[in-house]
Amino acid sequence: MGIDSEKNFQRKQCSYQISDEQYNIQNETYRGQLFSHIYFARLHLMRTILLSLVSKWKPHSPVCTIIELEEGKECIIIGTVYKHMKLKPTILDEYSKERSATPLVKPHNFMHPDDQLVLEDEGGRVKLSGAVLPSVYVTGIVVALHGKETCVGDFLVLDILEAGLPPQIEQPLISREDKYVVFVSGLSIGSSISNPLQFQLLVDHITGHLGDEKEQGIAAQIVHVVICGNSVEIPSAVLNGQYLSTKDQTKLIEPLKELDILLNQLAAGVPVDIMPGSSDPATFSLPQQPLHNCLFPGSSAYNTLRACSNPHCFELDNFRFLGTSGQNIDDLEKYSEAKDKLEFMERTLRWRHLAPTAPNTLGCYPFTDRDPFLIESCPHVYFVGNQDKFDTRLIKGPEGQMVRLISIPRFCEKGTAVMLNLRNLECHTLSFGTEFS
C-alpha cells in the first residue's frame, strides 16, 4: 500500500480459512419437510453430550425418560424446553377481528409473570416447577434436570445442567505484532439515517487514504474486514407488491450500486467478508445464504471480496471466529430477559446453540437430517452485528476456553466500527463524525 514518496507501508497478511459448509443449503426444497426433524436432531445430539456430563454431575441419580417418572422418586430427565407464553403473538392474531387488549409488558418483549416451562422428549412432556426461571430460558434449548415428580404431576426441579462451553481448539501462540480485524454492521445504505460520507471515511481510513503517517501505519495493520449484515435498506414503499415503474426500479437498485462502489474501493486494498442481514436482498430464513455476486458487478471481480452466509464461521491465523448479523440475539431479547446483549450471547454458547428459538419464533430452513446451529467447537471470538451499542467481554470456561464476545453497533446510527487486535484479542471502537462542533 503506497502512501507517499517518503514512506511506503506494506499491509500485513494473515492466513484465512472459511468454515461455512454446515450453513450451506443444497438442493433446497420445502415439500414434505417438517420442522420436527430439526428438534429431533437437536435432542439426539445434545442428549449424547449431556449424558456424558451427568455421570460427573450427579453420579448416583438414575436417568429416566419423562414417561418413566414416579412420584417422589429423585432422578434426572433430559429433554427440550418449551416455554408457554401468555403474550407470545401468533399468526392467528393478525386475522382476529377482536384484537387482544392485553398490553405488552414492554415494547418488543413478550415476557409475563405467568409464563411456564415444560420439558418434552420423544415420549411425553411434563410441566416444570422449582429452581428453574422462565425469564432465563426459551423454547428450543436442551437441558438435563435433577428433581422429582410431585403429587400434582409437575416435575420439581432441584438442579439444572446445561451443556456448557464446547471444547475449544488450543489458542494459537500469541503474535508479537499487531494485526487488526475490523467489524462493521448496519450500514443501511438507502435509509433516511444513512450517512454516505461516514462509510466513505471508514473506507478511506482502512485503505490508507486518510490521516497522517501514524494513522496510515495503523491502517496497514488491518488484515481483514467483516461486514455483518444490513448493508442496504430498500424503501418499504417501493416493495408494495405492485408493478414497479422505471423510477421505482432505480430506487430499488440505487443502494446496491452505492454499496458496490464502496466495496470496490475496500476490496482493492484488504480482504472483505460480507454477510447478509434481515434488510438485505437475501433469503429471509436462517441460515441466510451468501449475497449473489450479481449484486456487486464491480467489486465481485476481486477475489478479496467473499460473500458469506449468516451465521459465518472462519479462522484467521488459527483464531476461530463465529458470528451472526444479530437476528438470533434480537429474538432471544423478545422471549427472555438478561442484563445486556453479551449475557444473551454467553447463554447461546453455554447452551451450545446459536439460535435456540429457531424454528419456533425465528425463521429457519426445515433441515431433515441435522441442526446446523449447534456449536460443536468453541470459537475464540464470537461477534453479533446490528446491536444498539458496542460492548465486549472476555469469558472463560472450566476447561481453559477463552472467548471474546463482541456486540457490534449499527454504523448508520453513530458511525462506529469495531477493531479487534489478533495479538491479544483486545478490541476498541473506531468512530467517524461528519459534523463540526
Tab-separated table of C-alpha atoms in Angstrom:
chain	number	residue	atom	x	y	z
A	1	MET	CA	0.000	0.000	0.000
A	2	GLY	CA	1.936	3.027	-1.188
A	3	ILE	CA	1.269	6.182	0.860
A	4	ASP	CA	3.773	8.765	-0.323
A	5	SER	CA	7.265	9.073	-1.735
A	6	GLU	CA	8.851	9.238	1.738
A	7	LYS	CA	7.475	6.077	3.291
A	8	ASN	CA	5.729	3.037	1.850
A	9	PHE	CA	3.617	0.848	4.139
A	10	GLN	CA	3.157	-2.821	3.365
A	11	ARG	CA	-0.183	-4.225	4.501
A	12	LYS	CA	0.208	-7.125	6.908
A	13	GLN	CA	-1.122	-10.538	5.911
A	14	CYS	CA	-2.789	-13.370	7.811
A	15	SER	CA	-3.954	-16.875	6.969
A	16	TYR	CA	-7.694	-17.300	6.304
A	17	GLN	CA	-9.932	-20.343	6.213
A	18	ILE	CA	-13.700	-20.260	5.790
A	19	SER	CA	-15.821	-22.906	7.585
A	20	ASP	CA	-19.387	-22.163	6.466
A	21	GLU	CA	-20.103	-25.614	4.957
A	22	GLN	CA	-22.686	-26.510	7.619
A	23	TYR	CA	-24.717	-23.389	6.767
A	24	ASN	CA	-24.899	-24.122	3.024
A	25	ILE	CA	-28.260	-25.381	1.774
A	26	GLN	CA	-28.010	-27.812	-1.132
A	27	ASN	CA	-30.997	-28.744	-3.327
A	28	GLU	CA	-33.380	-26.516	-1.390
A	29	THR	CA	-36.909	-27.914	-1.095
A	30	TYR	CA	-39.807	-27.418	1.316
A	31	ARG	CA	-42.062	-30.228	0.099
A	32	GLY	CA	-42.834	-32.780	2.800
A	33	GLN	CA	-40.267	-31.399	5.255
A	34	LEU	CA	-41.355	-30.841	8.856
A	35	PHE	CA	-39.731	-28.659	11.492
A	36	SER	CA	-39.994	-31.538	13.986
A	37	HIS	CA	-36.947	-33.117	12.307
A	38	ILE	CA	-34.654	-30.326	13.421
A	39	TYR	CA	-35.846	-30.723	17.040
A	40	PHE	CA	-35.244	-34.496	16.930
A	41	ALA	CA	-31.731	-33.953	15.545
A	42	ARG	CA	-31.020	-31.338	18.229
A	43	LEU	CA	-32.296	-33.510	21.075
A	44	HIS	CA	-30.404	-36.593	19.842
A	45	LEU	CA	-27.030	-34.847	19.679
A	46	MET	CA	-27.462	-32.759	22.842
A	47	ARG	CA	-28.644	-35.777	24.846
A	48	THR	CA	-25.409	-37.594	23.980
A	49	ILE	CA	-23.386	-34.595	25.232
A	50	LEU	CA	-25.438	-34.184	28.429
A	51	LEU	CA	-25.317	-37.927	29.248
A	52	SER	CA	-21.502	-37.748	29.148
A	53	LEU	CA	-21.633	-34.901	31.710
A	54	VAL	CA	-24.301	-36.379	34.003
A	55	SER	CA	-22.000	-39.084	35.410
A	56	LYS	CA	-19.783	-36.404	36.986
A	57	TRP	CA	-22.652	-34.072	37.897
A	58	LYS	CA	-24.987	-36.490	39.754
A	59	PRO	CA	-23.280	-39.914	39.688
A	60	HIS	CA	-25.870	-41.602	41.961
A	61	SER	CA	-29.060	-40.358	40.258
A	62	PRO	CA	-30.738	-42.525	37.605
A	63	VAL	CA	-31.577	-41.042	34.199
A	64	CYS	CA	-35.244	-41.506	33.227
A	65	THR	CA	-37.471	-40.630	30.304
A	66	ILE	CA	-40.497	-38.457	31.102
A	67	ILE	CA	-42.886	-41.394	30.718
A	68	GLU	CA	-40.911	-43.343	33.390
A	69	LEU	CA	-41.292	-40.672	36.103
A	70	GLU	CA	-42.568	-41.870	39.524
A	71	GLU	CA	-43.983	-39.596	42.213
A	72	GLY	CA	-41.383	-38.660	44.859
A	73	LYS	CA	-38.512	-40.551	43.177
A	74	GLU	CA	-35.451	-38.385	42.500
A	75	CYS	CA	-33.996	-38.758	39.010
A	76	ILE	CA	-32.581	-36.910	36.007
A	77	ILE	CA	-34.551	-36.172	32.859
A	78	ILE	CA	-33.166	-34.786	29.592
A	79	GLY	CA	-35.349	-33.006	27.065
A	80	THR	CA	-36.207	-29.900	25.063
A	81	VAL	CA	-37.642	-26.887	26.879
A	82	TYR	CA	-40.945	-25.427	25.694
A	83	LYS	CA	-41.970	-22.048	27.099
A	84	HIS	CA	-45.698	-21.381	27.298
A	85	MET	CA	-46.058	-17.593	26.963
A	86	LYS	CA	-49.296	-15.726	27.528
A	87	LEU	CA	-48.281	-12.722	25.396
A	88	LYS	CA	-46.479	-14.533	22.595
A	89	PRO	CA	-48.035	-13.360	19.304
A	90	THR	CA	-49.475	-15.930	16.912
A	91	ILE	CA	-50.284	-15.733	13.218
A	92	LEU	CA	-53.986	-16.010	14.125
A	93	ASP	CA	-53.803	-12.665	15.958
A	94	GLU	CA	-53.242	-10.934	12.625
A	95	TYR	CA	-56.545	-12.279	11.316
A	96	SER	CA	-58.514	-11.971	14.531
A	97	LYS	CA	-61.394	-9.496	14.327
A	98	GLU	CA	-61.296	-8.863	18.041
A	99	ARG	CA	-57.697	-7.938	18.776
A	100	SER	CA	-56.487	-8.735	22.294
A	101	ALA	CA	-56.483	-5.691	24.576
A	102	THR	CA	-53.753	-7.205	26.777
A	103	PRO	CA	-50.882	-4.699	26.852
A	104	LEU	CA	-47.320	-5.855	26.245
A	105	VAL	CA	-45.050	-5.990	29.287
A	106	LYS	CA	-42.592	-3.701	27.491
A	107	PRO	CA	-42.054	-2.865	23.816
A	108	HIS	CA	-40.657	-5.815	21.814
A	109	ASN	CA	-40.722	-8.133	24.834
A	110	PHE	CA	-43.392	-10.767	25.409
A	111	MET	CA	-42.489	-11.845	28.958
A	112	HIS	CA	-45.279	-12.255	31.536
A	113	PRO	CA	-45.211	-13.373	35.207
A	114	ASP	CA	-47.497	-16.317	34.340
A	115	ASP	CA	-45.096	-17.836	31.775
A	116	GLN	CA	-44.489	-21.568	32.362
A	117	LEU	CA	-41.793	-24.017	31.290
A	118	VAL	CA	-42.430	-27.533	30.028
A	119	LEU	CA	-39.844	-30.233	29.240
A	120	GLU	CA	-40.503	-32.718	26.456
A	121	ASP	CA	-38.751	-35.748	24.998
A	122	GLU	CA	-39.867	-38.311	22.390
A	123	GLY	CA	-42.252	-39.978	24.853
A	124	GLY	CA	-44.019	-37.175	26.690
A	125	ARG	CA	-43.958	-33.775	28.360
A	126	VAL	CA	-44.046	-32.526	31.946
A	127	LYS	CA	-44.621	-29.098	33.481
A	128	LEU	CA	-41.650	-27.724	35.445
A	129	SER	CA	-41.580	-26.007	38.831
A	130	GLY	CA	-38.917	-25.218	41.420
A	131	ALA	CA	-35.379	-23.982	40.664
A	132	VAL	CA	-35.919	-23.065	37.018
A	133	LEU	CA	-36.517	-19.444	35.965
A	134	PRO	CA	-38.866	-18.881	32.991
A	135	SER	CA	-37.232	-15.463	32.437
A	136	VAL	CA	-33.867	-17.085	31.591
A	137	TYR	CA	-34.874	-19.997	29.353
A	138	VAL	CA	-36.508	-20.101	25.922
A	139	THR	CA	-38.222	-22.690	23.742
A	140	GLY	CA	-35.766	-24.970	21.972
A	141	ILE	CA	-32.859	-25.456	24.375
A	142	VAL	CA	-31.922	-28.926	25.607
A	143	VAL	CA	-31.044	-29.379	29.299
A	144	ALA	CA	-30.723	-32.069	31.975
A	145	LEU	CA	-32.839	-31.570	35.110
A	146	HIS	CA	-32.432	-33.184	38.520
A	147	GLY	CA	-35.605	-33.418	40.584
A	148	LYS	CA	-38.742	-35.445	41.288
A	149	GLU	CA	-42.365	-35.694	40.240
A	150	THR	CA	-44.854	-34.060	42.650
A	151	CYS	CA	-48.322	-35.240	43.637
A	152	VAL	CA	-49.907	-32.830	41.122
A	153	GLY	CA	-47.862	-34.241	38.235
A	154	ASP	CA	-45.274	-31.418	37.933
A	155	PHE	CA	-41.536	-32.046	37.922
A	156	LEU	CA	-39.961	-30.231	40.873
A	157	VAL	CA	-36.535	-29.101	39.616
A	158	LEU	CA	-33.758	-29.218	42.224
A	159	ASP	CA	-30.797	-28.568	39.915
A	160	ILE	CA	-30.110	-27.783	36.240
A	161	LEU	CA	-27.287	-28.925	33.964
A	162	GLU	CA	-26.544	-27.072	30.733
A	163	ALA	CA	-24.044	-28.415	28.206
A	164	GLY	CA	-21.609	-25.543	28.941
A	165	LEU	CA	-18.953	-24.137	26.624
A	166	PRO	CA	-17.989	-26.642	23.924
A	167	PRO	CA	-14.379	-27.863	23.554
A	168	GLN	CA	-12.014	-25.299	22.047
A	169	ILE	CA	-9.041	-25.813	19.767
A	170	GLU	CA	-5.880	-24.672	21.504
A	171	GLN	CA	-5.355	-20.931	21.284
A	172	PRO	CA	-2.549	-20.181	18.815
A	173	LEU	CA	0.745	-18.769	20.031
A	174	ILE	CA	0.333	-15.062	20.676
A	175	SER	CA	1.863	-12.993	17.907
A	176	ARG	CA	4.226	-10.174	18.809
A	177	GLU	CA	2.864	-7.877	16.111
A	178	ASP	CA	-0.438	-6.044	15.957
A	179	LYS	CA	-2.919	-7.266	13.359
A	180	TYR	CA	-6.429	-5.862	13.292
A	181	VAL	CA	-9.799	-7.178	12.141
A	182	VAL	CA	-12.469	-4.525	11.506
A	183	PHE	CA	-16.143	-5.355	12.139
A	184	VAL	CA	-18.899	-3.098	10.826
A	185	SER	CA	-22.662	-3.683	10.633
A	186	GLY	CA	-25.882	-1.838	9.862
A	187	LEU	CA	-24.596	0.416	7.072
A	188	SER	CA	-28.247	0.669	5.910
A	189	ILE	CA	-27.310	2.394	2.637
A	190	GLY	CA	-30.526	3.805	1.165
A	191	SER	CA	-32.201	4.524	4.515
A	192	SER	CA	-33.078	8.027	5.729
A	193	ILE	CA	-30.464	7.907	8.526
A	194	SER	CA	-27.598	6.585	6.392
A	195	ASN	CA	-24.668	8.993	6.012
A	196	PRO	CA	-22.630	8.030	2.912
A	197	LEU	CA	-19.734	10.262	3.979
A	198	GLN	CA	-19.251	8.307	7.229
A	199	PHE	CA	-18.763	4.990	5.431
A	200	GLN	CA	-16.532	6.677	2.845
A	201	LEU	CA	-14.327	7.946	5.714
A	202	LEU	CA	-14.131	4.392	7.112
A	203	VAL	CA	-13.178	3.030	3.683
A	204	ASP	CA	-10.540	5.767	3.250
A	205	HIS	CA	-9.094	5.014	6.696
A	206	ILE	CA	-8.859	1.249	6.047
A	207	THR	CA	-7.325	1.734	2.601
A	208	GLY	CA	-4.759	4.224	3.939
A	209	HIS	CA	-6.070	7.359	2.206
A	210	LEU	CA	-6.904	9.192	5.427
A	211	GLY	CA	-4.842	10.640	8.257
A	212	ASP	CA	-1.157	11.241	8.939
A	213	GLU	CA	1.711	8.772	8.775
A	214	LYS	CA	0.814	7.256	12.166
A	215	GLU	CA	-2.800	6.655	11.097
A	216	GLN	CA	-1.643	5.105	7.834
A	217	GLY	CA	0.725	2.833	9.753
A	218	ILE	CA	-2.252	1.581	11.814
A	219	ALA	CA	-4.326	1.137	8.626
A	220	ALA	CA	-1.558	-1.092	7.215
A	221	GLN	CA	-2.072	-3.410	10.218
A	222	ILE	CA	-5.716	-4.091	9.249
A	223	VAL	CA	-5.701	-7.601	7.767
A	224	HIS	CA	-9.432	-8.302	7.365
A	225	VAL	CA	-12.839	-6.571	7.273
A	226	VAL	CA	-16.141	-8.252	8.185
A	227	ILE	CA	-19.434	-6.559	7.210
A	228	CYS	CA	-22.068	-8.119	9.477
A	229	GLY	CA	-25.383	-7.648	7.683
A	230	ASN	CA	-27.984	-4.940	6.950
A	231	SER	CA	-25.726	-3.248	4.414
A	232	VAL	CA	-28.610	-1.840	2.372
A	233	GLU	CA	-32.169	-0.835	3.076
A	234	ILE	CA	-34.705	-0.903	0.265
A	235	PRO	CA	-37.505	1.675	0.868
A	236	SER	CA	-40.577	-0.292	2.021
A	237	ALA	CA	-42.872	1.934	-0.048
A	238	VAL	CA	-41.234	0.546	-3.191
A	239	LEU	CA	-41.793	-3.095	-2.171
A	240	ASN	CA	-45.580	-2.998	-2.014
A	241	GLY	CA	-46.247	-5.890	-4.360
A	242	GLN	CA	-47.293	-3.604	-7.234
A	243	TYR	CA	-45.720	-3.361	-10.675
A	244	LEU	CA	-42.544	-1.263	-10.421
A	245	SER	CA	-42.235	1.839	-12.563
A	246	THR	CA	-38.852	2.732	-14.082
A	247	LYS	CA	-38.413	5.372	-11.368
A	248	ASP	CA	-39.090	2.836	-8.585
A	249	GLN	CA	-36.738	0.308	-10.173
A	250	THR	CA	-33.994	2.943	-9.965
A	251	LYS	CA	-34.790	3.461	-6.259
A	252	LEU	CA	-34.502	-0.290	-5.778
A	253	ILE	CA	-31.002	-0.662	-7.232
A	254	GLU	CA	-29.518	2.681	-6.144
A	255	PRO	CA	-28.446	1.486	-2.631
A	256	LEU	CA	-26.829	-1.636	-4.140
A	257	LYS	CA	-24.922	0.455	-6.699
A	258	GLU	CA	-23.615	2.713	-3.935
A	259	LEU	CA	-22.577	-0.295	-1.820
A	260	ASP	CA	-20.799	-1.852	-4.813
A	261	ILE	CA	-18.755	1.331	-5.399
A	262	LEU	CA	-17.613	1.407	-1.759
A	263	LEU	CA	-16.864	-2.335	-1.686
A	264	ASN	CA	-14.831	-1.857	-4.864
A	265	GLN	CA	-12.539	0.573	-3.047
A	266	LEU	CA	-12.367	-1.612	0.060
A	267	ALA	CA	-11.684	-4.950	-1.682
A	268	ALA	CA	-8.891	-3.357	-3.708
A	269	GLY	CA	-6.886	-2.940	-0.507
A	270	VAL	CA	-7.938	-5.594	2.029
A	271	PRO	CA	-9.831	-8.949	2.203
A	272	VAL	CA	-13.546	-8.365	2.930
A	273	ASP	CA	-16.271	-10.777	4.114
A	274	ILE	CA	-19.847	-9.574	3.602
A	275	MET	CA	-22.708	-11.320	5.422
A	276	PRO	CA	-26.429	-10.870	4.680
A	277	GLY	CA	-28.799	-9.396	7.273
A	278	SER	CA	-32.553	-9.050	7.744
A	279	SER	CA	-32.816	-5.978	5.476
A	280	ASP	CA	-30.550	-7.276	2.688
A	281	PRO	CA	-31.752	-8.911	-0.581
A	282	ALA	CA	-31.132	-12.450	0.693
A	283	THR	CA	-33.103	-15.420	1.978
A	284	PHE	CA	-35.221	-14.461	4.997
A	285	SER	CA	-34.813	-17.665	6.986
A	286	LEU	CA	-31.611	-18.717	8.725
A	287	PRO	CA	-29.054	-19.751	7.724
A	288	GLN	CA	-29.122	-16.865	5.247
A	289	GLN	CA	-27.289	-17.815	2.067
A	290	PRO	CA	-24.493	-15.601	0.689
A	291	LEU	CA	-25.480	-12.482	-1.271
A	292	HIS	CA	-25.279	-13.200	-5.003
A	293	ASN	CA	-22.281	-11.868	-6.954
A	294	CYS	CA	-24.595	-10.251	-9.497
A	295	LEU	CA	-25.500	-7.672	-6.828
A	296	PHE	CA	-21.879	-6.465	-6.906
A	297	PRO	CA	-20.844	-6.352	-10.585
A	298	GLY	CA	-17.805	-4.185	-9.866
A	299	SER	CA	-16.386	-5.415	-6.553
A	300	SER	CA	-17.066	-9.140	-7.167
A	301	ALA	CA	-14.222	-9.076	-9.708
A	302	TYR	CA	-11.828	-9.003	-6.730
A	303	ASN	CA	-11.058	-12.379	-5.159
A	304	THR	CA	-10.594	-10.496	-1.853
A	305	LEU	CA	-14.390	-9.974	-1.601
A	306	ARG	CA	-16.193	-13.018	-0.208
A	307	ALA	CA	-19.970	-13.220	0.063
A	308	CYS	CA	-20.580	-15.362	3.161
A	309	SER	CA	-23.532	-16.928	4.930
A	310	ASN	CA	-25.196	-15.758	8.137
A	311	PRO	CA	-24.127	-17.322	10.552
A	312	HIS	CA	-20.494	-17.073	9.459
A	313	CYS	CA	-17.569	-19.160	10.738
A	314	PHE	CA	-13.929	-18.678	9.747
A	315	GLU	CA	-10.344	-18.758	11.015
A	316	LEU	CA	-7.732	-16.003	10.909
A	317	ASP	CA	-4.184	-17.019	11.916
A	318	ASN	CA	-5.794	-20.097	13.580
A	319	PHE	CA	-8.145	-17.982	15.742
A	320	ARG	CA	-11.680	-19.295	15.279
A	321	PHE	CA	-14.392	-16.671	14.638
A	322	LEU	CA	-18.149	-17.265	14.806
A	323	GLY	CA	-20.770	-14.587	14.285
A	324	THR	CA	-24.234	-13.589	13.139
A	325	SER	CA	-25.951	-10.466	11.842
A	326	GLY	CA	-27.954	-10.236	15.069
A	327	GLN	CA	-31.304	-11.955	14.433
A	328	ASN	CA	-30.608	-14.765	16.938
A	329	ILE	CA	-29.843	-12.370	19.820
A	330	ASP	CA	-32.659	-9.944	18.928
A	331	ASP	CA	-35.114	-12.858	19.073
A	332	LEU	CA	-33.825	-14.021	22.470
A	333	GLU	CA	-34.427	-10.499	23.767
A	334	LYS	CA	-38.114	-10.769	22.835
A	335	TYR	CA	-38.715	-14.022	24.711
A	336	SER	CA	-36.348	-13.874	27.714
A	337	GLU	CA	-34.514	-11.361	29.885
A	338	ALA	CA	-30.853	-10.582	30.587
A	339	LYS	CA	-28.875	-7.621	31.888
A	340	ASP	CA	-27.274	-6.992	28.470
A	341	LYS	CA	-26.786	-8.439	24.978
A	342	LEU	CA	-23.498	-10.071	25.989
A	343	GLU	CA	-25.364	-12.210	28.537
A	344	PHE	CA	-27.659	-13.477	25.756
A	345	MET	CA	-24.557	-14.270	23.700
A	346	GLU	CA	-22.940	-16.115	26.601
A	347	ARG	CA	-26.104	-18.179	27.107
A	348	THR	CA	-26.098	-19.339	23.472
A	349	LEU	CA	-22.521	-20.583	23.958
A	350	ARG	CA	-23.383	-22.365	27.222
A	351	TRP	CA	-26.454	-23.916	25.586
A	352	ARG	CA	-24.177	-24.831	22.625
A	353	HIS	CA	-26.749	-23.444	20.220
A	354	LEU	CA	-26.581	-20.294	18.096
A	355	ALA	CA	-30.318	-19.910	17.531
A	356	PRO	CA	-32.345	-21.937	20.064
A	357	THR	CA	-35.591	-20.096	19.222
A	358	ALA	CA	-35.412	-21.319	15.593
A	359	PRO	CA	-37.728	-22.582	14.175
A	360	ASN	CA	-40.271	-21.648	16.876
A	361	THR	CA	-40.100	-17.849	16.645
A	362	LEU	CA	-37.097	-17.344	14.356
A	363	GLY	CA	-37.420	-18.347	10.710
A	364	CYS	CA	-35.142	-21.194	9.614
A	365	TYR	CA	-34.884	-23.749	6.826
A	366	PRO	CA	-36.535	-27.121	7.711
A	367	PHE	CA	-33.450	-29.344	7.842
A	368	THR	CA	-34.346	-33.026	7.997
A	369	ASP	CA	-31.061	-34.665	8.993
A	370	ARG	CA	-29.206	-32.153	11.179
A	371	ASP	CA	-29.309	-28.928	13.174
A	372	PRO	CA	-26.624	-26.628	11.705
A	373	PHE	CA	-26.870	-24.124	14.578
A	374	LEU	CA	-25.346	-26.469	17.172
A	375	ILE	CA	-21.956	-25.132	18.320
A	376	GLU	CA	-19.599	-28.100	18.323
A	377	SER	CA	-16.331	-26.159	18.602
A	378	CYS	CA	-15.911	-23.148	20.870
A	379	PRO	CA	-14.823	-20.005	18.986
A	380	HIS	CA	-12.095	-17.652	20.216
A	381	VAL	CA	-14.171	-14.679	19.011
A	382	TYR	CA	-17.975	-14.581	18.966
A	383	PHE	CA	-19.486	-11.470	17.347
A	384	VAL	CA	-23.036	-10.256	16.753
A	385	GLY	CA	-23.914	-7.350	14.451
A	386	ASN	CA	-26.655	-4.698	14.342
A	387	GLN	CA	-26.881	-4.010	18.063
A	388	ASP	CA	-27.754	-0.768	19.876
A	389	LYS	CA	-24.241	-0.164	21.205
A	390	PHE	CA	-20.695	-1.526	21.325
A	391	ASP	CA	-19.966	-3.900	24.193
A	392	THR	CA	-17.364	-6.575	24.813
A	393	ARG	CA	-16.386	-9.138	27.426
A	394	LEU	CA	-13.901	-11.983	27.802
A	395	ILE	CA	-15.430	-15.166	29.212
A	396	LYS	CA	-13.643	-18.274	30.422
A	397	GLY	CA	-14.751	-21.916	30.523
A	398	PRO	CA	-13.911	-24.699	33.004
A	399	GLU	CA	-11.522	-26.385	30.558
A	400	GLY	CA	-9.499	-23.254	29.816
A	401	GLN	CA	-11.735	-21.966	26.992
A	402	MET	CA	-11.449	-18.221	26.415
A	403	VAL	CA	-13.944	-16.357	24.226
A	404	ARG	CA	-14.032	-12.693	23.271
A	405	LEU	CA	-17.685	-11.590	22.956
A	406	ILE	CA	-18.309	-8.527	20.769
A	407	SER	CA	-21.583	-6.649	20.281
A	408	ILE	CA	-21.221	-4.542	17.107
A	409	PRO	CA	-23.304	-1.342	16.843
A	410	ARG	CA	-25.260	-0.197	13.785
A	411	PHE	CA	-22.863	2.004	11.815
A	412	CYS	CA	-25.635	4.168	10.320
A	413	GLU	CA	-26.573	5.499	13.772
A	414	LYS	CA	-23.261	6.673	15.238
A	415	GLY	CA	-20.601	5.936	12.629
A	416	THR	CA	-18.898	3.336	14.844
A	417	ALA	CA	-16.984	0.235	13.744
A	418	VAL	CA	-15.033	-2.205	15.958
A	419	MET	CA	-11.341	-3.123	15.712
A	420	LEU	CA	-10.037	-6.395	17.196
A	421	ASN	CA	-6.323	-6.965	17.723
A	422	LEU	CA	-5.271	-10.546	16.920
A	423	ARG	CA	-2.194	-10.102	19.133
A	424	ASN	CA	-4.196	-10.077	22.397
A	425	LEU	CA	-7.906	-10.249	21.358
A	426	GLU	CA	-8.438	-6.761	22.800
A	427	CYS	CA	-10.891	-4.560	20.922
A	428	HIS	CA	-11.869	-0.898	20.668
A	429	THR	CA	-14.187	1.273	18.607
A	430	LEU	CA	-13.362	3.283	15.526
A	431	SER	CA	-15.719	6.262	15.158
A	432	PHE	CA	-16.234	8.779	12.350
A	433	GLY	CA	-18.092	12.061	12.760
A	434	THR	CA	-19.104	14.323	9.894
A	435	GLU	CA	-20.341	17.347	11.873
A	436	PHE	CA	-18.274	20.254	13.162
A	437	SER	CA	-18.815	21.050	16.827
